[in-house]
CSV table of C-alpha atoms in Angstrom, one decimal:
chain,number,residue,atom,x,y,z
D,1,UNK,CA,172.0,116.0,81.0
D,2,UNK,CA,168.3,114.7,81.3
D,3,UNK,CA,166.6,111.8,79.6
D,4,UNK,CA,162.9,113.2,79.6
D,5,UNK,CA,159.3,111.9,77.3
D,6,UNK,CA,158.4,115.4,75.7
D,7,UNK,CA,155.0,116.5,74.1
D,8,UNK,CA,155.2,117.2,70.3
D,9,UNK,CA,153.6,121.0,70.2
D,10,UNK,CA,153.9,121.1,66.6
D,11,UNK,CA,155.7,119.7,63.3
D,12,UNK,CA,155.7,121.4,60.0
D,13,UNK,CA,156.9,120.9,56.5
D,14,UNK,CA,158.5,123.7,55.5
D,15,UNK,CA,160.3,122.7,51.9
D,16,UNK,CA,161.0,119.5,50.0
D,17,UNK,CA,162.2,117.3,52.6
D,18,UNK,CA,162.9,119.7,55.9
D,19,UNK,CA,160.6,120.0,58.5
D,20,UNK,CA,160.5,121.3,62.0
D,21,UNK,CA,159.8,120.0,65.9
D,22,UNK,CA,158.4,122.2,68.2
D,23,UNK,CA,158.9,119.9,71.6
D,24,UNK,CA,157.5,121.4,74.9
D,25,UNK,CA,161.0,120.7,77.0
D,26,UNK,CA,161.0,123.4,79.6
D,27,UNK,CA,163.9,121.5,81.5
D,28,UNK,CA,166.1,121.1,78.6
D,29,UNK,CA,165.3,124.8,77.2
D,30,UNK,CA,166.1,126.1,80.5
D,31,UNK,CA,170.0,124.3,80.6
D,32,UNK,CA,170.6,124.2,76.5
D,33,UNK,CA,173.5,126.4,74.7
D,34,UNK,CA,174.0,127.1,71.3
D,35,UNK,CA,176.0,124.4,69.8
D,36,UNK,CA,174.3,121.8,71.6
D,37,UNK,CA,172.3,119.0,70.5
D,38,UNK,CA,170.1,116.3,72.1
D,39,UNK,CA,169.5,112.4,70.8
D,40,UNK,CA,166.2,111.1,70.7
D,41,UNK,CA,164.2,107.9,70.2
D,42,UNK,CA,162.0,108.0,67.4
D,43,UNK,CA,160.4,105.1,67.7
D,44,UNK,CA,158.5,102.7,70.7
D,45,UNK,CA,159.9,99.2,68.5
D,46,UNK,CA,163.5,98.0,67.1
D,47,UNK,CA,163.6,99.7,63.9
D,48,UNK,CA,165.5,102.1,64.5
D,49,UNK,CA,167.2,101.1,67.1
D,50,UNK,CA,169.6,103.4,68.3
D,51,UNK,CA,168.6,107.1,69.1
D,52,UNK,CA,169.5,109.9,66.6
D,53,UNK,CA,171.4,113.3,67.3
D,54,UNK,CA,169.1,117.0,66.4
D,55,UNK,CA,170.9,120.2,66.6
D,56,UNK,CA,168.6,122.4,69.1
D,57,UNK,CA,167.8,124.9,66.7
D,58,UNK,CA,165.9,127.5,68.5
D,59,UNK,CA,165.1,127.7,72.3
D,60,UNK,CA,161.3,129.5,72.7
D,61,UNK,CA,159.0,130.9,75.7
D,62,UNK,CA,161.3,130.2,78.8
D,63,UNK,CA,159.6,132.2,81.5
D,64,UNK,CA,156.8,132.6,84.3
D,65,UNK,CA,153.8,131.8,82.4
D,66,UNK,CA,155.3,130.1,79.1
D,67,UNK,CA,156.3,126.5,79.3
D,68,UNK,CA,160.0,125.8,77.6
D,69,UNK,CA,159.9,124.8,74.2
D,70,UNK,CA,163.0,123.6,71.6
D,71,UNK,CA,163.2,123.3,68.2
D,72,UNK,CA,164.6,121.0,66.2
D,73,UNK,CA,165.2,121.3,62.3
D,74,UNK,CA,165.9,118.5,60.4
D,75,UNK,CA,165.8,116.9,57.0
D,76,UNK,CA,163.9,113.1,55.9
D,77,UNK,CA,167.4,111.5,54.5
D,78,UNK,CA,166.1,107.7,55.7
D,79,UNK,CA,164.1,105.1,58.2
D,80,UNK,CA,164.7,107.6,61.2
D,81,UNK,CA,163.3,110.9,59.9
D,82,UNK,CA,161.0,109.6,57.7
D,83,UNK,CA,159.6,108.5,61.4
D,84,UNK,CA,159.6,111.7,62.6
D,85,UNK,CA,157.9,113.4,60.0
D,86,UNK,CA,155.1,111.5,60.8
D,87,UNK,CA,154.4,112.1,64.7
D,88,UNK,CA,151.5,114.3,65.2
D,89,UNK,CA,150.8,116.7,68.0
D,90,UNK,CA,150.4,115.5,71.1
D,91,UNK,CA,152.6,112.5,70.6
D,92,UNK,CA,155.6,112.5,72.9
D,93,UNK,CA,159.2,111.7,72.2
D,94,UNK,CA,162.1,110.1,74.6
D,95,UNK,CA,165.3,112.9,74.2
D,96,UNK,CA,168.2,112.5,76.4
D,97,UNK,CA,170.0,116.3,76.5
D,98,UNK,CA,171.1,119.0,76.4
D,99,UNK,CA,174.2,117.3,75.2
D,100,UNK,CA,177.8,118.2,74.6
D,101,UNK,CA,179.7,121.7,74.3
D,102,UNK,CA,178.9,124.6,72.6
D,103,UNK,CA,179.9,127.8,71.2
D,104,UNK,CA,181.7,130.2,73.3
D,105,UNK,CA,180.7,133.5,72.7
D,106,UNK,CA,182.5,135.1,75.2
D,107,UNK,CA,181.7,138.9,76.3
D,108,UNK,CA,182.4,141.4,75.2
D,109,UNK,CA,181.8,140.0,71.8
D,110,UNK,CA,183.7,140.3,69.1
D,111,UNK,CA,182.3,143.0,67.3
D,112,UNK,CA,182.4,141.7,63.7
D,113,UNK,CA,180.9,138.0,64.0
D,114,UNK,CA,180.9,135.8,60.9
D,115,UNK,CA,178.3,133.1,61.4
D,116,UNK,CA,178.6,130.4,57.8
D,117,UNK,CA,176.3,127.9,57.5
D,118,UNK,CA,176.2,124.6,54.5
D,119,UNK,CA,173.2,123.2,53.6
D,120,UNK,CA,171.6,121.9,57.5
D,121,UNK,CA,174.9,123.6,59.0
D,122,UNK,CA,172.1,126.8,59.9
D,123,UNK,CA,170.3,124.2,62.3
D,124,UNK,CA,172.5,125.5,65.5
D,125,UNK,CA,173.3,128.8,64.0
D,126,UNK,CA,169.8,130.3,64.5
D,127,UNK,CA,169.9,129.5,68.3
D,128,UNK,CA,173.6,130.9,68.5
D,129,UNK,CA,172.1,134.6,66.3
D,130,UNK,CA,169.4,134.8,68.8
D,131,UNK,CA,171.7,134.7,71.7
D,132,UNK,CA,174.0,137.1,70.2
D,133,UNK,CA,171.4,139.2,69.4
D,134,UNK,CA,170.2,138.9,73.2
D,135,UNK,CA,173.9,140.6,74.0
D,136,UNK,CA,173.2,143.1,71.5
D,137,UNK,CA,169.9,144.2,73.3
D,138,UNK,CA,170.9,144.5,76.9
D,139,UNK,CA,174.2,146.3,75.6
D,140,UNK,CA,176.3,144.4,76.5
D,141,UNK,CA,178.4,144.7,73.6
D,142,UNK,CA,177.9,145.8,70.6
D,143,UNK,CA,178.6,144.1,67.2
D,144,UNK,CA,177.9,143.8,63.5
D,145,UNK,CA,176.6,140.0,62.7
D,146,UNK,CA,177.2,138.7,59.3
D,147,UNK,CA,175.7,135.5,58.0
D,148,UNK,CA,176.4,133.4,54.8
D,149,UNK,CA,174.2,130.7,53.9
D,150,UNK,CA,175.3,127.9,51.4
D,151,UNK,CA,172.9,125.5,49.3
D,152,UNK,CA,173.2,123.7,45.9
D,153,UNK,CA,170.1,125.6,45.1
D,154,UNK,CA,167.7,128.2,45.9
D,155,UNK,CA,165.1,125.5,46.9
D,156,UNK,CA,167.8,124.4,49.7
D,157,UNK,CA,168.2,127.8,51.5
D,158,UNK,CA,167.4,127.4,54.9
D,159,UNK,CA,166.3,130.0,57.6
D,160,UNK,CA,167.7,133.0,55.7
D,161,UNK,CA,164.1,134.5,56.4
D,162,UNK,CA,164.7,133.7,60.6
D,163,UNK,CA,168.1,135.6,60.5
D,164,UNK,CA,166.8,138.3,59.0
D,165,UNK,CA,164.3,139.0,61.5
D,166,UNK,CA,167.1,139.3,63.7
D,167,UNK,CA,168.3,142.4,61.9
D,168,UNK,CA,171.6,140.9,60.6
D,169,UNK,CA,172.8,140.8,57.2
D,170,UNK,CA,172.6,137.9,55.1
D,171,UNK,CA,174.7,136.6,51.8
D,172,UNK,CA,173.5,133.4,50.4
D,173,UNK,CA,176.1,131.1,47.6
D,174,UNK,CA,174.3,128.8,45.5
D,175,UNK,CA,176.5,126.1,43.8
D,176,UNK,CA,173.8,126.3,40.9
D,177,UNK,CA,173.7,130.7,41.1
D,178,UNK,CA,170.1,130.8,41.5
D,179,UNK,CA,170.5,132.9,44.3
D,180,UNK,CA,173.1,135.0,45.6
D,181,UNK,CA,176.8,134.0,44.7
D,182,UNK,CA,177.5,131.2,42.2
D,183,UNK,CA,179.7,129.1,44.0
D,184,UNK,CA,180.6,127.6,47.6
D,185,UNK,CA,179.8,129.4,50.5
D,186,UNK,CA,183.2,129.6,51.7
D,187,UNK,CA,184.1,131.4,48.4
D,188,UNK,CA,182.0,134.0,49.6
D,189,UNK,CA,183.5,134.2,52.6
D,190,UNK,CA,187.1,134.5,51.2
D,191,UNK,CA,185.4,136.9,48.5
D,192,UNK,CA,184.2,138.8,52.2
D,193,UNK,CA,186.9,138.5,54.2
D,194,UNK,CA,189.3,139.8,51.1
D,195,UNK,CA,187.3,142.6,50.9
D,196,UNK,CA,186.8,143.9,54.5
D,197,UNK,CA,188.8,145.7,57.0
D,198,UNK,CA,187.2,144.6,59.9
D,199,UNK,CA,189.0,140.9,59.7
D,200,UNK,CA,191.2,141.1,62.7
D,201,UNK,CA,188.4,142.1,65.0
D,202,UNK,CA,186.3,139.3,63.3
D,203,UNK,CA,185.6,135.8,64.9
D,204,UNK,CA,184.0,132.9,62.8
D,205,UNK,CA,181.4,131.0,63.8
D,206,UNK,CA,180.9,127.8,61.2
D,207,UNK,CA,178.1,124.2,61.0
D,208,UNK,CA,178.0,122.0,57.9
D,209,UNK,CA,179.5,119.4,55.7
D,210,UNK,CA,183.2,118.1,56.7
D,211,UNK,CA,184.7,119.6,53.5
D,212,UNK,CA,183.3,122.7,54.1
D,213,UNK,CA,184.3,122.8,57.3
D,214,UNK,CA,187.8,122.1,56.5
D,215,UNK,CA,187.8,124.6,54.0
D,216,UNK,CA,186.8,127.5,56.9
D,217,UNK,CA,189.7,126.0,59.2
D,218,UNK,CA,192.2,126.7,55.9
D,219,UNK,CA,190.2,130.3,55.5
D,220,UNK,CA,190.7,131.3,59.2
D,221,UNK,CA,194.5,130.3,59.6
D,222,UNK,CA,195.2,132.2,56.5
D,223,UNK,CA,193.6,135.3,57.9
D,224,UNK,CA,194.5,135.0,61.0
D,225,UNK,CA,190.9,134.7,62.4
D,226,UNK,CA,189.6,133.0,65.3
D,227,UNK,CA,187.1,129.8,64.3
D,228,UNK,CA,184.4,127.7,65.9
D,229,UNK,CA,183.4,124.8,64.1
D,230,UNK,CA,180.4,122.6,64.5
D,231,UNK,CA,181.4,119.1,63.1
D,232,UNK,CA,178.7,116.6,62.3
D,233,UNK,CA,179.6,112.3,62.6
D,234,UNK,CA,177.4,109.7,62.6
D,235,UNK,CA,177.0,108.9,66.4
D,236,UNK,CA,175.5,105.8,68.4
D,237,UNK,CA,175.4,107.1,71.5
D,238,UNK,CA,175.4,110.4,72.3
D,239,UNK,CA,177.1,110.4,75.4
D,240,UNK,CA,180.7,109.7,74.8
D,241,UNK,CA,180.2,105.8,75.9
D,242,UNK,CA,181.0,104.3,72.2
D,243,UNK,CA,183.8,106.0,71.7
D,244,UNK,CA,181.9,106.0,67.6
D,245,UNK,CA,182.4,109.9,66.8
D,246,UNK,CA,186.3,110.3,67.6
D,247,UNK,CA,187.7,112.7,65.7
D,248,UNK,CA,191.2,113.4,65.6
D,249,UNK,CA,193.1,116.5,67.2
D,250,UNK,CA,196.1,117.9,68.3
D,251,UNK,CA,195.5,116.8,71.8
D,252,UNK,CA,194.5,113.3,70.6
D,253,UNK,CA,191.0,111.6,69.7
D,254,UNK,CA,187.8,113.4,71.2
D,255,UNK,CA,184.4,112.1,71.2
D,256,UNK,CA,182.2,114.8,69.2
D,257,UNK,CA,179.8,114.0,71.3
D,258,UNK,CA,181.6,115.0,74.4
D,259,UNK,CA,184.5,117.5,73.9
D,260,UNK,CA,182.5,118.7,71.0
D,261,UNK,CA,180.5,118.7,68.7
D,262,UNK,CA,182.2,122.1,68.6
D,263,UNK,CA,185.5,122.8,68.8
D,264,UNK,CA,188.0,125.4,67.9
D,265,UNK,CA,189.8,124.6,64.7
D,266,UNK,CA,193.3,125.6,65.8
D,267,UNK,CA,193.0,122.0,67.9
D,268,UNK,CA,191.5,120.1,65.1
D,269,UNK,CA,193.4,118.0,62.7
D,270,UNK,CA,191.1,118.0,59.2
């Protein structure tokens, strides 16, 4: 963990209300895993006080003559982001990270990886494809990624452009049907996972709303799947100090922020 100022390189608007951070972080890019997240201070005064937690979306230029940079991809829901959206390049930010635990994506991979994002839930997912895909490219294993993106509307979709470009195939569920499915995106992935015959060598990887998430937890104990989940709680801290993001499981509470913000939904209690 590092607490570090880092130069803003870039931060764009890219629909409605999202935008993304390009910080130049070569410390934090260099340590950071998929899953992960870092908490930073968006402000030099009071309002807001406490620091606020970013999935690290995509990890960029790590080498010789290329400094480290992170992205972060987040949405103006209040005070705090409303902040962000403002800084300009060249501006600097306070971040304490990389912070908590991650996906395990153990090797050899499991060669049919379902990857199911809801509405911001594709922040950390992107990072985790690209690191897959790394696997994919040395040969270290071989696999067949599968993504499903859910929104309430086609003007919601996030990132199904960036996953793409990573050569995997992409289903998108639209509450609203203006793209893809009509429905929830974890009725697309029972309507997948009913359909396939690849479910037993399949491992789901799974960020977004609580519902949703509990939802994949009920789809992979059905089908007897293996299931990472990235949970998402209001959190004060970021470092497991306020004990503020406990969630309950079958070894007791955990701190998100600490023993997760992943964790593997056979030990959760949703």
């Amino acid at each position: 963990m590092l607490c570090v100022k880092v130069k803003i390189i870039s931060n764009k608007k890219i629909s409605q209300k999202y935008f993304k951070i390009g910080l130049e972080a070569p410390a934090i890019a260099k340590e950071a895993l998929p899953g992960q997240f870092i908490m930073a201070r968006l402000n030099n005064g009071y309002e807001p006080l406490l620091r606020r937690p970013f999935s690290i979306h995509r990890v960029k230029g790590q080498g010789l003559r290329v400094k480290g940079e992170i992205e972060i991809l987040y949405e103006v829901v209040g005070e705090g982001t409303e902040i962000l959206s403002q800084k300009k390049y060249g501006e600097y930010l306070d971040i304490i990270g990389p912070l908590g635990k991650g996906f395990d994506y153990p090797l050899p991979l499991t060669p049919y990886p379902l990857l199911v994002a809801g509405g911001m839930g594709v922040a950390p997912l992107v990072f985790l494809a690209e690191e897959i895909k790394k696997c994919q490219s040395v040969k270290v294993s071989k696999c067949q990624t599968l993504v499903l993106i859910g929104a309430r509307t086609e003007n919601q979709i996030l990132c199904e452009k960036e996953f793409k470009n990573l050569g995997y195939n992409v289903k998108i569920a639209t509450d609203d049907g203006s793209h893809g499915f009509k429905g929830r995106v974890t009725e697309l992935l029972e309507k997948h996972l009913r359909s396939t015959k690849h479910e037993a060598r399949s491992t789901i990887y799974a960020c977004g709303p609580k519902p949703m998430l509990k939802e994949v937890a009920k789809i992979s104990f059905e089908h007897k799947i293996p299931a990472q989940i990235s949970l998402e709680e209001y959190m004060a801290c970021g470092i497991g100090a306020c004990l503020g993001c406990a969630v309950e499981t079958k070894s007791g509470y955990q701190r998100v922020c600490r023993e997760g913000p992943v964790f593997d939904t056979k030990e959760l209690l949703l």
